[in-house]
mmCIF file of C-alpha atoms and ligand atoms in Angstrom:
data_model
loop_
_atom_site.group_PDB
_atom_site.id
_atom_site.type_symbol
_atom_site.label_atom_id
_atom_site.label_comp_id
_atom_site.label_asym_id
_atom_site.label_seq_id
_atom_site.Cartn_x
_atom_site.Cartn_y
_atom_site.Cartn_z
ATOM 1 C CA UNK T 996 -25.709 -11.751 -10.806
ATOM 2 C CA UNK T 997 -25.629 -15.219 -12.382
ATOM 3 C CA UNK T 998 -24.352 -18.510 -10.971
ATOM 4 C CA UNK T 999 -21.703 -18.715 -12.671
ATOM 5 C CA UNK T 1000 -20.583 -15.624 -12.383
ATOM 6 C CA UNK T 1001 -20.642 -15.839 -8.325
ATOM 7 C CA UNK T 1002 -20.441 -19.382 -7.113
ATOM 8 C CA UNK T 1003 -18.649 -20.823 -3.865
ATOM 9 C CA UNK T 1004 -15.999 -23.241 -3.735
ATOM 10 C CA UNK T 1005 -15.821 -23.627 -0.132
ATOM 11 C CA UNK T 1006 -17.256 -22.658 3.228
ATOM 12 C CA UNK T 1007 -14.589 -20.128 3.308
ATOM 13 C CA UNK T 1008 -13.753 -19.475 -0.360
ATOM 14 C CA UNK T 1009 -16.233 -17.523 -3.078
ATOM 15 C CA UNK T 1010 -15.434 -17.018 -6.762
ATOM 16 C CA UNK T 1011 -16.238 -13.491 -8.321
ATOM 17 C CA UNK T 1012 -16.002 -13.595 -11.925
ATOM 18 C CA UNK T 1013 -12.198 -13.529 -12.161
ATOM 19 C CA UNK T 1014 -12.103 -12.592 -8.368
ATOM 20 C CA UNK T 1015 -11.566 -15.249 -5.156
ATOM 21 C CA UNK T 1016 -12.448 -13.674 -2.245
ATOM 22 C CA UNK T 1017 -11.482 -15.978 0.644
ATOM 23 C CA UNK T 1018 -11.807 -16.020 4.433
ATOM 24 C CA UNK T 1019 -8.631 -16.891 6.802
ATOM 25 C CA UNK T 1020 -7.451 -16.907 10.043
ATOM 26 C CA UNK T 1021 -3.975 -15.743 10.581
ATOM 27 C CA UNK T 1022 -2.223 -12.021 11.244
ATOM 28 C CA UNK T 1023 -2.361 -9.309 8.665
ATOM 29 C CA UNK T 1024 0.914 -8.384 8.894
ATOM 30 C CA UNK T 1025 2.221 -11.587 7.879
ATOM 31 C CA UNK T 1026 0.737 -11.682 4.263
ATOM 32 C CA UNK T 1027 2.288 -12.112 1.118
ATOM 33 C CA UNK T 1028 0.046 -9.771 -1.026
ATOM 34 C CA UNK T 1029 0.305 -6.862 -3.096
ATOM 35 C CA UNK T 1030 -1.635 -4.266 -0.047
ATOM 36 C CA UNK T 1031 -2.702 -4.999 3.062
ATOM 37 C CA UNK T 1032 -4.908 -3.010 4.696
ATOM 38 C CA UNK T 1033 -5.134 -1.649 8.034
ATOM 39 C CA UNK T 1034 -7.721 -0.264 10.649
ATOM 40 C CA UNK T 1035 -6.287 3.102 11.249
ATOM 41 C CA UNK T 1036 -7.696 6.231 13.116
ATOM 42 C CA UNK T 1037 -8.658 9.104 11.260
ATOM 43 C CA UNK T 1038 -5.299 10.894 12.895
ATOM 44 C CA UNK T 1039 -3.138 8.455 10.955
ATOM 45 C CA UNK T 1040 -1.477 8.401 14.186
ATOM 46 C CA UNK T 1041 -0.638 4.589 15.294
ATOM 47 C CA UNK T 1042 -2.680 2.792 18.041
ATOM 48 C CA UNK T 1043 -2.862 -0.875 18.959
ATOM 49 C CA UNK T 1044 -4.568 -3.681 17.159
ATOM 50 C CA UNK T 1045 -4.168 -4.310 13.521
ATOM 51 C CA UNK T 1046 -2.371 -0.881 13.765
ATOM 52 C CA UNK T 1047 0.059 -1.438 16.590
ATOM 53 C CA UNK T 1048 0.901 -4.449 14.560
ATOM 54 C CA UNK T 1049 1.399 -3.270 11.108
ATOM 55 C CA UNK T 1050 3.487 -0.436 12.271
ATOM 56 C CA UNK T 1051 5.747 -2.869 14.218
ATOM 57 C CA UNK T 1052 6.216 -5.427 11.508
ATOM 58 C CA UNK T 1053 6.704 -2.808 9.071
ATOM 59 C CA UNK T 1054 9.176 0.031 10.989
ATOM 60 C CA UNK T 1055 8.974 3.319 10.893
ATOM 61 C CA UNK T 1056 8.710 4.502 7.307
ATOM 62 C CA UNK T 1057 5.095 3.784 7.639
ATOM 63 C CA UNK T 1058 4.274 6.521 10.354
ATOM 64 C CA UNK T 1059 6.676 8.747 8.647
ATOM 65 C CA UNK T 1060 4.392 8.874 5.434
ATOM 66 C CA UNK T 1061 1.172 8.759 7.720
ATOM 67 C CA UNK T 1062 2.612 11.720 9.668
ATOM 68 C CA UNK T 1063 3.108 13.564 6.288
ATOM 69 C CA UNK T 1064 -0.150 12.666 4.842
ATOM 70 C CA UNK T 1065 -1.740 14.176 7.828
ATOM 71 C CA UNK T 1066 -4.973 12.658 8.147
ATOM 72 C CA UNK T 1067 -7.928 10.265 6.936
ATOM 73 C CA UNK T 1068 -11.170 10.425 6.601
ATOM 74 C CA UNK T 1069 -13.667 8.101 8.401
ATOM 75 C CA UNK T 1070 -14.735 6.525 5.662
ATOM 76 C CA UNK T 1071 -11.603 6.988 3.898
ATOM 77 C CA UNK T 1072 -8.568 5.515 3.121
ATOM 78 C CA UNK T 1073 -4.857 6.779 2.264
ATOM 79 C CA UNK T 1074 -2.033 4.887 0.627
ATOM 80 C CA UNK T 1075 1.651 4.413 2.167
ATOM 81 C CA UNK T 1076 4.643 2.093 1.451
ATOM 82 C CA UNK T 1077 4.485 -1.419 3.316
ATOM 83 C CA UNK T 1078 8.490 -0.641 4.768
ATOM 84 C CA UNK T 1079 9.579 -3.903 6.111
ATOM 85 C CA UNK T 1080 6.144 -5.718 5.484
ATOM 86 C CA UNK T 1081 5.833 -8.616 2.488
ATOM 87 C CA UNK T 1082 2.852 -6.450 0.868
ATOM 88 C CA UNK T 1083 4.044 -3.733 -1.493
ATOM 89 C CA UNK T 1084 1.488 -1.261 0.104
ATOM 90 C CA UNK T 1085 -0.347 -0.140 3.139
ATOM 91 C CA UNK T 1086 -3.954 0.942 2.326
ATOM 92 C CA UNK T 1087 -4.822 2.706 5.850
ATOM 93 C CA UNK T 1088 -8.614 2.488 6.248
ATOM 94 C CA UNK T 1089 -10.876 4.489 8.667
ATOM 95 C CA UNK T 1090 -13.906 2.605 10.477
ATOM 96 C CA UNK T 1091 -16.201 4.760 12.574
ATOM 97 C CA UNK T 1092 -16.296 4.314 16.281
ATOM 98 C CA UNK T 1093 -19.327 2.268 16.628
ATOM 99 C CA UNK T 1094 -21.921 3.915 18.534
ATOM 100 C CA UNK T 1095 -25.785 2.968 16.659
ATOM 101 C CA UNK T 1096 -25.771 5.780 14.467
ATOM 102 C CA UNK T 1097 -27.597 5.201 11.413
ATOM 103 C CA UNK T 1098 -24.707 6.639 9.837
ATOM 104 C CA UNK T 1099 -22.239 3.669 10.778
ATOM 105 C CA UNK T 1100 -23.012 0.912 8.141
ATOM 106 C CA UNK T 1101 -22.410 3.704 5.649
ATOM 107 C CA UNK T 1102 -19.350 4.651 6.756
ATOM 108 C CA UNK T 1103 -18.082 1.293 7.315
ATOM 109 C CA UNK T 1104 -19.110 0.346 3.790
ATOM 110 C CA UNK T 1105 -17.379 3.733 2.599
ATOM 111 C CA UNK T 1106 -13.824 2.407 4.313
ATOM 112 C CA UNK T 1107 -14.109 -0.947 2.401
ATOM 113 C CA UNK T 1108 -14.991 0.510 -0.616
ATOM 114 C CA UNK T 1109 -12.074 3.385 -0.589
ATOM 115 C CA UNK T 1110 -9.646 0.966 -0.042
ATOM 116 C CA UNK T 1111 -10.340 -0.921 -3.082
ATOM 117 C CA UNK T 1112 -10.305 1.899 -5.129
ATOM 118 C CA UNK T 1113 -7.139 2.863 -4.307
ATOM 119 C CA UNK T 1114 -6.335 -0.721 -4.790
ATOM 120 C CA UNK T 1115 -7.255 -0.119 -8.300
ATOM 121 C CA UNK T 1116 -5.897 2.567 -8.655
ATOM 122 C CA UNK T 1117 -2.558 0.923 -7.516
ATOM 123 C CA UNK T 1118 -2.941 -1.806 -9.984
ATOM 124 C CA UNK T 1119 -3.055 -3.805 -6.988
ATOM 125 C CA UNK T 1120 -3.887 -8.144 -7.550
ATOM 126 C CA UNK T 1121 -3.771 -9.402 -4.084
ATOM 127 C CA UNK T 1122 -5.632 -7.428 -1.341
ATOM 128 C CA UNK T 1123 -5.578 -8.245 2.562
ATOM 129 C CA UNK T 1124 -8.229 -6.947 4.849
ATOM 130 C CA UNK T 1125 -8.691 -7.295 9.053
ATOM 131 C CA UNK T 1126 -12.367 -7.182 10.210
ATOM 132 C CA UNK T 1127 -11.996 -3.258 10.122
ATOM 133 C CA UNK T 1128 -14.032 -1.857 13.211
ATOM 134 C CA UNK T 1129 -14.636 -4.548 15.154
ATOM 135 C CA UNK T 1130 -11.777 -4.172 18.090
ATOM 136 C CA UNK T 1131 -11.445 -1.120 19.377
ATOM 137 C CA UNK T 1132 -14.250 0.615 17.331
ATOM 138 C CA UNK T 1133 -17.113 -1.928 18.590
ATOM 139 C CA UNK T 1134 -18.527 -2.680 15.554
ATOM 140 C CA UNK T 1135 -20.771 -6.107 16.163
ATOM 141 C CA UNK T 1136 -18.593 -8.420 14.415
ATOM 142 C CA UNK T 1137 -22.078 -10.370 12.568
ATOM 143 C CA UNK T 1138 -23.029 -6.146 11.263
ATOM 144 C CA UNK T 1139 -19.703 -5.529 9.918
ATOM 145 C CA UNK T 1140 -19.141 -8.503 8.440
ATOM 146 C CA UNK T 1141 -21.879 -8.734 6.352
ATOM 147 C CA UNK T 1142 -21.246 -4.860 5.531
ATOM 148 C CA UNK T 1143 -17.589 -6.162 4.747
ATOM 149 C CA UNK T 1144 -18.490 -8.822 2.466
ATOM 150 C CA UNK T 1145 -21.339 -7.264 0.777
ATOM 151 C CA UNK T 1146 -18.694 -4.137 -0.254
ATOM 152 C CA UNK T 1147 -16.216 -6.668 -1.598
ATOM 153 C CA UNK T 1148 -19.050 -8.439 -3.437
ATOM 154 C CA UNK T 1149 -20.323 -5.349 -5.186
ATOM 155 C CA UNK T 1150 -16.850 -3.939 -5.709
ATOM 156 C CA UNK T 1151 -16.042 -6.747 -8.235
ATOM 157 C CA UNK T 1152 -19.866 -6.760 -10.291
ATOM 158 C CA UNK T 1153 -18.645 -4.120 -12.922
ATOM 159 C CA UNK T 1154 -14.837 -5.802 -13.074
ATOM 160 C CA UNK T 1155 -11.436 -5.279 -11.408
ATOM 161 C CA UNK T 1156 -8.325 -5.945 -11.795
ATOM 162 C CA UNK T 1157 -7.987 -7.577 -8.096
ATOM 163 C CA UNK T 1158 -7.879 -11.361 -8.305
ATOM 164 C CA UNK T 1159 -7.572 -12.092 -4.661
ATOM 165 C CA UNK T 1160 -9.658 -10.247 -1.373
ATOM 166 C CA UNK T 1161 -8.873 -12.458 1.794
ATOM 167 C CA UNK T 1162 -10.226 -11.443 4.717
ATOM 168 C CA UNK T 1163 -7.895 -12.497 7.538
ATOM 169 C CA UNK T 1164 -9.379 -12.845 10.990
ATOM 170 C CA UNK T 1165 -7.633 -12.652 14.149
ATOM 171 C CA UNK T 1166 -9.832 -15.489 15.550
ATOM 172 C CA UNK T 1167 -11.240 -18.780 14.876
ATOM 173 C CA UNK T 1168 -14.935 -17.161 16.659
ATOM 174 C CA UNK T 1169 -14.441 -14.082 14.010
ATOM 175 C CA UNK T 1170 -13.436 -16.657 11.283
ATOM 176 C CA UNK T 1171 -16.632 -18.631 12.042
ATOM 177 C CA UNK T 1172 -18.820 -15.595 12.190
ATOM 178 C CA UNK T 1173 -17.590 -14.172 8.842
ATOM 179 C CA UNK T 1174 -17.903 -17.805 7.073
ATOM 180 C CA UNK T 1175 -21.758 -17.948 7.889
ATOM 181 C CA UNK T 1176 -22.127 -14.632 6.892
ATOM 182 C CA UNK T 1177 -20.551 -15.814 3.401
ATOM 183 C CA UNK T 1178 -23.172 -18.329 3.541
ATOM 184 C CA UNK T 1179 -26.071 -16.509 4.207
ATOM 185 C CA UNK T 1180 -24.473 -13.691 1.194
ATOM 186 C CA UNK T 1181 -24.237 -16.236 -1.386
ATOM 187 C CA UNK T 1182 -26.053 -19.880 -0.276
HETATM 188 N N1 AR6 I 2228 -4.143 -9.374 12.171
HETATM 189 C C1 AR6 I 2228 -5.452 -9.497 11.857
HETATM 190 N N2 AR6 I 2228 -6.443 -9.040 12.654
HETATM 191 C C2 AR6 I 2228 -6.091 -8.458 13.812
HETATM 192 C C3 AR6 I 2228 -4.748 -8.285 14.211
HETATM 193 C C4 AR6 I 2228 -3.738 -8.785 13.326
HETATM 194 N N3 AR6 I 2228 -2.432 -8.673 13.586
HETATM 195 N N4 AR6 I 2228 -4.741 -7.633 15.402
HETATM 196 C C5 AR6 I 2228 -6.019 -7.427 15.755
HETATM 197 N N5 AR6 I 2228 -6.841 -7.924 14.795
HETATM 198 P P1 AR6 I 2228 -8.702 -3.067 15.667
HETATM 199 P P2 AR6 I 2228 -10.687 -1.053 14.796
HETATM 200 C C6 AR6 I 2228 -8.329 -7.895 14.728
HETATM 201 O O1 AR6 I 2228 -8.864 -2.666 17.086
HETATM 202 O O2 AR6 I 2228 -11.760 -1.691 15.586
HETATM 203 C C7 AR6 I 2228 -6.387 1.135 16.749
HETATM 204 O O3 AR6 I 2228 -5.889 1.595 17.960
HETATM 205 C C8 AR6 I 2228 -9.070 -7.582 16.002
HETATM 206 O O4 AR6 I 2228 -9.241 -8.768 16.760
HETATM 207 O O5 AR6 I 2228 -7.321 -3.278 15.155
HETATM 208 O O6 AR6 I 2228 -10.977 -0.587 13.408
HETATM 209 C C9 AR6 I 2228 -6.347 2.192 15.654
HETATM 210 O O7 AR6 I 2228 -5.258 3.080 15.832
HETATM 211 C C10 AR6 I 2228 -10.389 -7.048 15.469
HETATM 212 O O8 AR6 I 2228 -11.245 -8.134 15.130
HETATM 213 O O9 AR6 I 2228 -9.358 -1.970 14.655
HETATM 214 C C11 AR6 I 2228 -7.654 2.899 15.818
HETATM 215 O O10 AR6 I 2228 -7.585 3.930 16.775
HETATM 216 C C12 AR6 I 2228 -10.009 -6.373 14.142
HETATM 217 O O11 AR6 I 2228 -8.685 -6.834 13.848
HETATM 218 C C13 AR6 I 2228 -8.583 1.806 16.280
HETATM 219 O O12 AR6 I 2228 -7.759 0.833 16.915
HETATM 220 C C14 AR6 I 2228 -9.995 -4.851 14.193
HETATM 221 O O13 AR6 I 2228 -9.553 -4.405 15.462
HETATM 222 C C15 AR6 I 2228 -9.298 1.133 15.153
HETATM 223 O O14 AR6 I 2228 -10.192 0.183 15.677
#
């Protein structure tokens, strides 16, 4: 990868080619992008955090296409509508329960890189991702962020069609871990 190609702009902002990738705090439900993505359960059946949250915002057409899909992967991801929600889509991504398995990283990387290829595969521009894992699953926020960022990364080296991955974090402690991580990824 040359300089040019990857260079930051910001502490919280990294440019990809023809890709920004950019780190923010905020909710997931409340952005105005072509697919958000949320940390769902490999039951596709609802739960709290990011979850709880999107299913909320965006009513009940969401769980009625999750209910007919029938299931995820961990590792996976599935697509629905976004119902009531701003994005156009709902890419539902599966994070393993963390428990020190040598496994985990893998599988964690797997669920980021699923959901951008059905981003792709959507045509999607704008993408939205939580910290996927690191609520209820107990991923260490500093592991999965670098395994976050390092999957986005190498997503865009051989081109895509996404122009924007933000990563929106719940908390200004999750924002600040994910921003060093940036740093360390690409000094
Ligand atoms: N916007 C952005 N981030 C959020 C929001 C929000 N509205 N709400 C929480 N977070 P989690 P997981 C952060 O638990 O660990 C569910 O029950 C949160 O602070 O949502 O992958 C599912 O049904 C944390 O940093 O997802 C599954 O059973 C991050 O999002 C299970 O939890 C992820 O937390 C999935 O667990």
């Amino acid at each position: 990868m040359d300089a040019a190609w990857k260079h930051r702009r910001h502490m919280d902002e990294l440019i990809l080619g023809t890709t920004r990738l950019e780190l923010r705090r905020g909710d997931i439900t409340a952005q105005e992008v072509d697919a958000i993505v949320n940390a769902a359960n490999a039951r596709l059946a609802g739960g709290g955090g990011v979850d709880g949250a999107i299913h909320r915002a965006g009513g009940p057409s969401i769980m009625r296409e999750c209910r007919a899909i029938g299931g995820c992967r961990t590792g996976g991801a599935v697509v629905t509508g976004a119902g009531r929600l701003r994005a156009k889509h709902v890419i539902h991504a599966v994070a393993p329960r963390y428990a020190g398995r040598p496994g985990d990283a893998a599988l964690l990387r797997s669920a980021y890189a699923a959901s951008l290829e059905r981003a792709e595969a959507l045509g999607v521009r704008s993408i939205a991702f939580p910290s996927l894992g690191t609520g209820a699953y107990g991923y260490p926020i500093d592991q999965a962020a670098a395994i976050a960022l390092d999957a986005c990364i190498e997503h865009t080296v051989h081109g895509t069609c996404i122009a924007l991955i933000r990563f929106v974090l719940f908390s200004d402690p999750d924002l600040r871990v994910y921003a060093a991580t940036l740093q360390r990824l690409a000094p």
